[in-house]
CSV table of N, CA, C and O in Angstrom, one decimal:
chain,number,residue,atom,x,y,z
A,1,UNK,N,48.5,-35.3,29.5
A,1,UNK,CA,47.5,-34.6,30.2
A,1,UNK,C,47.0,-35.5,31.4
A,1,UNK,O,46.6,-36.6,31.2
A,2,UNK,N,47.0,-34.9,32.6
A,2,UNK,CA,46.6,-35.7,33.7
A,2,UNK,C,45.1,-35.3,34.1
A,2,UNK,O,44.5,-34.4,33.5
A,3,UNK,N,44.6,-35.9,35.1
A,3,UNK,CA,43.3,-35.7,35.6
A,3,UNK,C,43.1,-34.3,36.0
A,3,UNK,O,42.0,-33.6,35.8
A,4,UNK,N,44.0,-33.7,36.7
A,4,UNK,CA,43.9,-32.3,37.2
A,4,UNK,C,43.7,-31.3,36.1
A,4,UNK,O,43.0,-30.3,36.2
A,5,UNK,N,44.5,-31.5,35.0
A,5,UNK,CA,44.3,-30.7,33.8
A,5,UNK,C,42.9,-30.8,33.2
A,5,UNK,O,42.3,-29.8,32.8
A,6,UNK,N,42.4,-32.0,33.1
A,6,UNK,CA,41.1,-32.2,32.6
A,6,UNK,C,40.0,-31.5,33.4
A,6,UNK,O,39.1,-30.8,32.9
A,7,UNK,N,40.2,-31.6,34.7
A,7,UNK,CA,39.2,-31.0,35.7
A,7,UNK,C,39.3,-29.5,35.6
A,7,UNK,O,38.3,-28.8,35.6
A,8,UNK,N,40.5,-29.0,35.5
A,8,UNK,CA,40.7,-27.5,35.4
A,8,UNK,C,40.0,-27.0,34.1
A,8,UNK,O,39.4,-25.9,34.1
A,9,UNK,N,40.2,-27.7,33.0
A,9,UNK,CA,39.6,-27.3,31.7
A,9,UNK,C,38.0,-27.3,31.8
A,9,UNK,O,37.4,-26.4,31.3
A,10,UNK,N,37.5,-28.3,32.5
A,10,UNK,CA,36.0,-28.4,32.7
A,10,UNK,C,35.5,-27.3,33.5
A,10,UNK,O,34.5,-26.7,33.3
A,11,UNK,N,36.3,-26.9,34.6
A,11,UNK,CA,35.9,-25.8,35.4
A,11,UNK,C,35.9,-24.5,34.7
A,11,UNK,O,35.0,-23.7,34.8
A,12,UNK,N,37.0,-24.3,33.9
A,12,UNK,CA,37.1,-23.1,33.1
A,12,UNK,C,35.9,-23.0,32.1
A,12,UNK,O,35.4,-21.9,31.9
A,13,UNK,N,35.6,-24.1,31.5
A,13,UNK,CA,34.5,-24.1,30.5
A,13,UNK,C,33.2,-23.8,31.2
A,13,UNK,O,32.4,-23.0,30.6
A,14,UNK,N,33.0,-24.3,32.3
A,14,UNK,CA,31.7,-24.1,33.1
A,14,UNK,C,31.7,-22.6,33.5
A,14,UNK,O,30.6,-22.0,33.4
A,15,UNK,N,32.8,-22.0,33.9
A,15,UNK,CA,32.8,-20.6,34.2
A,15,UNK,C,32.5,-19.7,33.0
A,15,UNK,O,31.8,-18.7,33.1
A,16,UNK,N,33.0,-20.1,31.9
A,16,UNK,CA,32.8,-19.3,30.6
A,16,UNK,C,31.3,-19.4,30.3
A,16,UNK,O,30.7,-18.4,29.9
A,17,UNK,N,30.7,-20.6,30.4
A,17,UNK,CA,29.3,-20.7,30.1
A,17,UNK,C,28.4,-19.9,31.1
A,17,UNK,O,27.4,-19.3,30.7
A,18,UNK,N,28.8,-19.9,32.4
A,18,UNK,CA,28.1,-19.1,33.4
A,18,UNK,C,28.1,-17.6,33.1
A,18,UNK,O,27.1,-16.9,33.2
A,19,UNK,N,29.3,-17.2,32.7
A,19,UNK,CA,29.5,-15.7,32.4
A,19,UNK,C,28.7,-15.4,31.1
A,19,UNK,O,28.0,-14.3,31.1
A,20,UNK,N,28.7,-16.2,30.1
A,20,UNK,CA,27.9,-16.0,28.9
A,20,UNK,C,26.4,-15.9,29.3
A,20,UNK,O,25.7,-15.1,28.7
A,21,UNK,N,26.0,-16.8,30.1
A,21,UNK,CA,24.6,-16.8,30.5
A,21,UNK,C,24.2,-15.6,31.3
A,21,UNK,O,23.1,-15.0,31.0
A,22,UNK,N,25.1,-15.1,32.1
A,22,UNK,CA,24.8,-13.8,32.8
A,22,UNK,C,24.7,-12.7,31.9
A,22,UNK,O,23.8,-11.8,32.0
A,23,UNK,N,25.6,-12.6,30.9
A,23,UNK,CA,25.6,-11.5,29.9
A,23,UNK,C,24.3,-11.6,29.1
A,23,UNK,O,23.7,-10.6,28.8
A,24,UNK,N,23.9,-12.8,28.7
A,24,UNK,CA,22.7,-12.9,27.9
A,24,UNK,C,21.5,-12.5,28.7
A,24,UNK,O,20.6,-11.8,28.1
A,25,UNK,N,21.4,-12.9,29.9
A,25,UNK,CA,20.3,-12.6,30.7
A,25,UNK,C,20.2,-11.1,31.0
A,25,UNK,O,19.1,-10.5,31.0
A,26,UNK,N,21.4,-10.4,31.2
A,26,UNK,CA,21.4,-9.0,31.4
A,26,UNK,C,20.9,-8.3,30.1
A,26,UNK,O,20.2,-7.3,30.2
A,27,UNK,N,21.3,-8.7,29.0
A,27,UNK,CA,20.9,-8.1,27.7
A,27,UNK,C,19.4,-8.3,27.6
A,27,UNK,O,18.7,-7.3,27.2
A,28,UNK,N,18.8,-9.4,27.9
A,28,UNK,CA,17.4,-9.6,27.8
A,28,UNK,C,16.6,-8.8,28.8
A,28,UNK,O,15.6,-8.2,28.5
A,29,UNK,N,17.2,-8.7,30.0
A,29,UNK,CA,16.5,-7.8,31.0
A,29,UNK,C,16.5,-6.3,30.6
A,29,UNK,O,15.5,-5.7,30.8
A,30,UNK,N,17.6,-5.9,30.0
A,30,UNK,CA,17.7,-4.5,29.5
A,30,UNK,C,16.6,-4.3,28.4
A,30,UNK,O,15.9,-3.2,28.4
A,31,UNK,N,16.5,-5.2,27.5
A,31,UNK,CA,15.5,-5.1,26.4
A,31,UNK,C,14.1,-5.1,27.0
A,31,UNK,O,13.2,-4.3,26.6
A,32,UNK,N,13.9,-5.9,28.0
A,32,UNK,CA,12.6,-6.0,28.6
A,32,UNK,C,12.2,-4.7,29.3
A,32,UNK,O,11.1,-4.2,29.2
A,33,UNK,N,13.2,-4.1,30.0
A,33,UNK,CA,12.9,-2.8,30.7
A,33,UNK,C,12.6,-1.7,29.6
A,33,UNK,O,11.8,-0.9,29.9
A,34,UNK,N,13.4,-1.7,28.5
A,34,UNK,CA,13.1,-0.7,27.5
A,34,UNK,C,11.7,-0.9,26.9
A,34,UNK,O,11.0,0.1,26.7
A,35,UNK,N,11.3,-2.1,26.7
A,35,UNK,CA,9.9,-2.4,26.2
A,35,UNK,C,8.9,-2.0,27.2
A,35,UNK,O,7.8,-1.4,26.8
A,36,UNK,N,9.1,-2.3,28.5
A,36,UNK,CA,8.1,-1.9,29.5
A,36,UNK,C,8.0,-0.4,29.6
A,36,UNK,O,6.9,0.2,29.7
A,37,UNK,N,9.1,0.3,29.5
A,37,UNK,CA,9.1,1.8,29.5
A,37,UNK,C,8.4,2.3,28.3
A,37,UNK,O,7.6,3.3,28.5
A,38,UNK,N,8.6,1.7,27.2
A,38,UNK,CA,7.9,2.2,26.0
A,38,UNK,C,6.4,2.0,26.1
A,38,UNK,O,5.6,2.9,25.8
A,39,UNK,N,6.0,0.8,26.6
A,39,UNK,CA,4.6,0.5,26.8
A,39,UNK,C,3.9,1.5,27.8
A,39,UNK,O,2.8,1.9,27.6
A,40,UNK,N,4.7,1.7,28.8
A,40,UNK,CA,4.1,2.6,29.9
A,40,UNK,C,3.9,4.0,29.3
A,40,UNK,O,2.9,4.7,29.6
A,41,UNK,N,4.9,4.5,28.6
A,41,UNK,CA,4.8,5.9,28.0
A,41,UNK,C,3.7,5.9,27.0
A,41,UNK,O,2.9,6.9,27.0
A,42,UNK,N,3.5,4.9,26.2
A,42,UNK,CA,2.4,4.8,25.3
A,42,UNK,C,1.0,4.8,26.0
A,42,UNK,O,0.1,5.5,25.6
A,43,UNK,N,1.0,4.1,27.1
A,43,UNK,CA,-0.3,4.1,27.8
A,43,UNK,C,-0.6,5.5,28.4
A,43,UNK,O,-1.7,5.9,28.4
A,44,UNK,N,0.4,6.2,28.9
A,44,UNK,CA,0.2,7.5,29.4
A,44,UNK,C,-0.2,8.5,28.3
A,44,UNK,O,-1.1,9.3,28.5
A,45,UNK,N,0.4,8.3,27.1
A,45,UNK,CA,0.0,9.1,26.0
A,45,UNK,C,-1.5,8.9,25.6
A,45,UNK,O,-2.3,9.8,25.3
A,46,UNK,N,-1.9,7.6,25.6
A,46,UNK,CA,-3.3,7.2,25.3
A,46,UNK,C,-4.2,7.8,26.3
A,46,UNK,O,-5.3,8.3,26.0
A,47,UNK,N,-3.9,7.7,27.6
A,47,UNK,CA,-4.7,8.2,28.6
A,47,UNK,C,-4.9,9.8,28.5
A,47,UNK,O,-6.0,10.3,28.7
A,48,UNK,N,-3.8,10.4,28.2
A,48,UNK,CA,-3.8,11.9,28.0
A,48,UNK,C,-4.7,12.3,26.8
A,48,UNK,O,-5.5,13.2,26.9
A,49,UNK,N,-4.6,11.5,25.8
A,49,UNK,CA,-5.4,11.8,24.6
A,49,UNK,C,-6.8,11.5,24.9
A,49,UNK,O,-7.7,12.3,24.4
A,50,UNK,N,-7.1,10.5,25.6
A,50,UNK,CA,-8.5,10.2,25.9
A,50,UNK,C,-9.1,11.3,26.8
A,50,UNK,O,-10.3,11.7,26.7
A,51,UNK,N,-8.3,11.9,27.7
A,51,UNK,CA,-8.8,13.0,28.5
A,51,UNK,C,-9.1,14.2,27.7
A,51,UNK,O,-10.1,14.9,28.0
A,52,UNK,N,-8.2,14.5,26.8
A,52,UNK,CA,-8.4,15.8,26.0
A,52,UNK,C,-9.4,15.7,24.9
A,52,UNK,O,-10.0,16.7,24.5
A,53,UNK,N,-9.8,14.5,24.5
A,53,UNK,CA,-10.7,14.4,23.4
A,53,UNK,C,-12.0,13.7,23.9
A,53,UNK,O,-12.8,13.3,23.1
A,54,UNK,N,-12.2,13.7,25.2
A,54,UNK,CA,-13.4,13.1,25.8
A,54,UNK,C,-13.7,11.7,25.4
A,54,UNK,O,-14.8,11.3,25.0
A,55,UNK,N,-12.6,10.9,25.3
A,55,UNK,CA,-12.8,9.5,24.9
A,55,UNK,C,-12.7,9.2,23.4
A,55,UNK,O,-12.7,8.0,23.0
A,56,UNK,N,-12.7,10.2,22.6
A,56,UNK,CA,-12.6,9.9,21.2
A,56,UNK,C,-11.2,9.7,20.8
A,56,UNK,O,-10.3,9.9,21.6
A,57,UNK,N,-11.0,9.2,19.6
A,57,UNK,CA,-9.7,9.0,19.1
A,57,UNK,C,-8.9,10.3,19.0
A,57,UNK,O,-9.5,11.3,18.7
A,58,UNK,N,-7.6,10.3,19.2
A,58,UNK,CA,-6.8,11.5,19.2
A,58,UNK,C,-6.8,12.1,17.8
A,58,UNK,O,-6.8,11.4,16.8
A,59,UNK,N,-6.8,13.4,17.7
A,59,UNK,CA,-6.8,14.1,16.4
A,59,UNK,C,-5.4,14.4,16.1
A,59,UNK,O,-4.9,15.5,16.3
A,60,UNK,N,-4.7,13.5,15.5
A,60,UNK,CA,-3.3,13.7,15.1
A,60,UNK,C,-3.1,13.3,13.6
A,60,UNK,O,-2.1,12.8,13.2
A,61,UNK,N,-4.1,13.6,12.8
A,61,UNK,CA,-4.0,13.1,11.4
A,61,UNK,C,-3.1,14.0,10.6
A,61,UNK,O,-3.2,15.2,10.6
A,62,UNK,N,-2.1,13.3,9.9
A,62,UNK,CA,-1.2,14.0,9.1
A,62,UNK,C,-1.3,13.5,7.7
A,62,UNK,O,-0.5,13.8,6.8
A,63,UNK,N,-2.4,12.8,7.4
A,63,UNK,CA,-2.6,12.2,6.1
A,63,UNK,C,-3.0,13.3,5.1
A,63,UNK,O,-3.9,14.1,5.3
A,64,UNK,N,-2.3,13.4,3.9
A,64,UNK,CA,-2.6,14.4,2.9
A,64,UNK,C,-3.9,14.2,2.3
A,64,UNK,O,-4.5,15.2,1.7
A,65,UNK,N,-4.5,13.1,2.3
A,65,UNK,CA,-5.8,12.8,1.7
A,65,UNK,C,-7.0,13.3,2.5
A,65,UNK,O,-8.1,13.3,2.0
A,66,UNK,N,-6.7,13.7,3.8
A,66,UNK,CA,-7.8,14.2,4.6
A,66,UNK,C,-8.1,15.6,4.2
A,66,UNK,O,-7.3,16.5,4.4
A,67,UNK,N,-9.3,15.8,3.7
A,67,UNK,CA,-9.7,17.2,3.3
A,67,UNK,C,-11.1,17.4,3.8
A,67,UNK,O,-11.9,16.4,4.0
A,68,UNK,N,-11.5,18.6,3.9
A,68,UNK,CA,-12.9,18.9,4.3
A,68,UNK,C,-13.8,19.2,3.1
A,68,UNK,O,-15.0,19.2,3.2
A,69,UNK,N,-13.1,19.3,2.0
A,69,UNK,CA,-13.9,19.6,0.7
A,69,UNK,C,-14.2,18.2,0.1
A,69,UNK,O,-13.5,17.3,0.2
A,70,UNK,N,-15.4,18.2,-0.6
A,70,UNK,CA,-15.7,17.1,-1.4
A,70,UNK,C,-15.3,17.3,-2.8
A,70,UNK,O,-15.3,18.4,-3.3
A,71,UNK,N,-14.8,16.2,-3.4
A,71,UNK,CA,-14.3,16.4,-4.8
A,71,UNK,C,-15.5,16.3,-5.8
A,71,UNK,O,-16.4,15.7,-5.8
């Protein structure tokens, strides 16, 4: 093995690391964008609920324990 082979291997390894870093960053960016979109949608839902209930908590109760009768 001569010096040129060693240099070529180091260059190839550096290129593989750079590609892996790019893939990892792209995956993290995609996850970040999904999270931001989810937060934005939730914020819009909260604002819409606040407008329809005049600032009170939204009335979306699906709990079976909620009854209007007293036991």
